[in-house]
Coordinates of C-alpha atoms in Angstrom, one line a residue:
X1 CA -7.1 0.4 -13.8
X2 CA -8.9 -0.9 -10.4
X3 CA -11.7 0.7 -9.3
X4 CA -10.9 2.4 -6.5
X5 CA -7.9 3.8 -8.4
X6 CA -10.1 7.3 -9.5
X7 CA -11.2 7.5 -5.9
X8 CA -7.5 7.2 -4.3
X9 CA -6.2 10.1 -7.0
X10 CA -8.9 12.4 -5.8
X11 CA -8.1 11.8 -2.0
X12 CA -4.1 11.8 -2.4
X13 CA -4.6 15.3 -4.4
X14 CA -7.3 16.9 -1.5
X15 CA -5.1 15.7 1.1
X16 CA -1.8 17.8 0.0
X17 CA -2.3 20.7 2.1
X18 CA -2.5 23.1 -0.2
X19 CA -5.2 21.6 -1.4
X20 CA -7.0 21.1 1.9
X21 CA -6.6 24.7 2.8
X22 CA -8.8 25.8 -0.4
X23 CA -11.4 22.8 0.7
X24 CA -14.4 23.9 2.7
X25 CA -15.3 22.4 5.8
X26 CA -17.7 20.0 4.7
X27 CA -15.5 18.7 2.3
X28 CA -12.5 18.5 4.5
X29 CA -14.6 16.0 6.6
X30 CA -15.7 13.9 3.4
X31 CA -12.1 13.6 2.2
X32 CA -11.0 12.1 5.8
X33 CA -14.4 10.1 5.2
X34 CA -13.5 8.8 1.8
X35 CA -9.6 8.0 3.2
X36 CA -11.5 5.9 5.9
X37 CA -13.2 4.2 3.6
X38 CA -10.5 3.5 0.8
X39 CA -8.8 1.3 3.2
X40 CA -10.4 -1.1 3.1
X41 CA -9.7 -1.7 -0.5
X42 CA -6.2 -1.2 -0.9
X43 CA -3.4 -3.3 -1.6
X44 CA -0.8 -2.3 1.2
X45 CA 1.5 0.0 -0.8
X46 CA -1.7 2.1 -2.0
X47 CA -2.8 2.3 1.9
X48 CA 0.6 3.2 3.4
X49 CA 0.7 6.0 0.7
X50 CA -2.5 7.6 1.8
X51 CA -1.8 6.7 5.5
X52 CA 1.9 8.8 5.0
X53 CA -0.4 11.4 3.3
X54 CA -2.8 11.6 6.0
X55 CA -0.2 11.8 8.7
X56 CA 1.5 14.7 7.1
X57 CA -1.6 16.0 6.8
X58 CA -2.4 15.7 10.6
X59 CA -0.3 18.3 11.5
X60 CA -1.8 21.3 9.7
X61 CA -5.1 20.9 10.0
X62 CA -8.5 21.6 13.0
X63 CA -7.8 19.3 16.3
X64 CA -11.2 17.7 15.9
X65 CA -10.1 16.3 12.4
X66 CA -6.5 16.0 13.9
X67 CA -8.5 13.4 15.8
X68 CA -10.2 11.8 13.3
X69 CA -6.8 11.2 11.4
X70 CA -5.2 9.9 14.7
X71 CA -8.3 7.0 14.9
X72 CA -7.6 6.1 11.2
X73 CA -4.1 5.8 11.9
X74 CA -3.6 3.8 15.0
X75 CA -6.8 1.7 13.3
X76 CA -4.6 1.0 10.2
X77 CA -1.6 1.0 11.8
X78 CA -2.4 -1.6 14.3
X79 CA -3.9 -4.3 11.5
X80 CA -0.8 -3.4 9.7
X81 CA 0.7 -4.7 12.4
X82 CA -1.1 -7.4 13.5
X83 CA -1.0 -8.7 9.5
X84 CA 3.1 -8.2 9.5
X85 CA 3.0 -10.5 12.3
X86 CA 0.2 -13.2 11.6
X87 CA 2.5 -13.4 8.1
X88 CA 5.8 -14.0 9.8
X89 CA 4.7 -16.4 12.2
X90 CA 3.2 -18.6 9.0
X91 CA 6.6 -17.8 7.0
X92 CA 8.3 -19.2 10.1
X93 CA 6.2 -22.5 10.6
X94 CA 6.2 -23.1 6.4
X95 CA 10.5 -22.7 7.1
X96 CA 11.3 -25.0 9.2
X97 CA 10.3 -23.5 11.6
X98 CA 7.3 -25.4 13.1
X99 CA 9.4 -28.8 13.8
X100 CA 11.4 -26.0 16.6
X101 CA 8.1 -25.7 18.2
X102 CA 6.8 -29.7 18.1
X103 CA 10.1 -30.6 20.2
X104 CA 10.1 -28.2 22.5
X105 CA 6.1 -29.4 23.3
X106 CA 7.8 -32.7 24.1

């Protein structure tokens, strides 16, 4: 089991909302806290778990952690993206695809 796997189990089960709502405060925040920081370890399908968690989440809960949520989100979201991308344009060059782009420079 990987490391972070005990860590991600604790946050997935705190963030189902009824969960949340028997959390206090403080506790709310260190959840969001330890979701922030769990992402940086995750393997994609792990983090786009706890990202659809958190989203559902984000509905139900204080605007100021609403917030919060929305940062980690468009944060994730956006490398997410950005990674999709960087990875098609280097499936597209190993393809083929790069000789496309050495004759049209000519």
């Amino acid at each position: 089991m990987p490391e972070y796997q005990w860590k991600l189990t604790i946050v997935e089960r705190n963030l189902l909302l009824s969960n949340w709502s028997k959390l206090i405060p403080e506790a709310q925040e260190q959840m969001l806290w330890e979701a922030d920081d769990l992402m940086r370890d995750l393997p994609l399908p792990d983090r786009q778990r706890l990202l659809t968690s958190l989203e559902m989440l984000q509905d139900h809960i204080a605007e100021d952690l609403q917030q919060r949520i929305q940062r980690i989100l468009s944060r994730e979201l956006n490398g997410d993206i950005r990674k999709a991308l960087e990875s098609s344009i280097q499936n597209t060059a190993i393809s083929g695809g790069s000789s496309l782009l050495v004759e049209s420079a000519s």
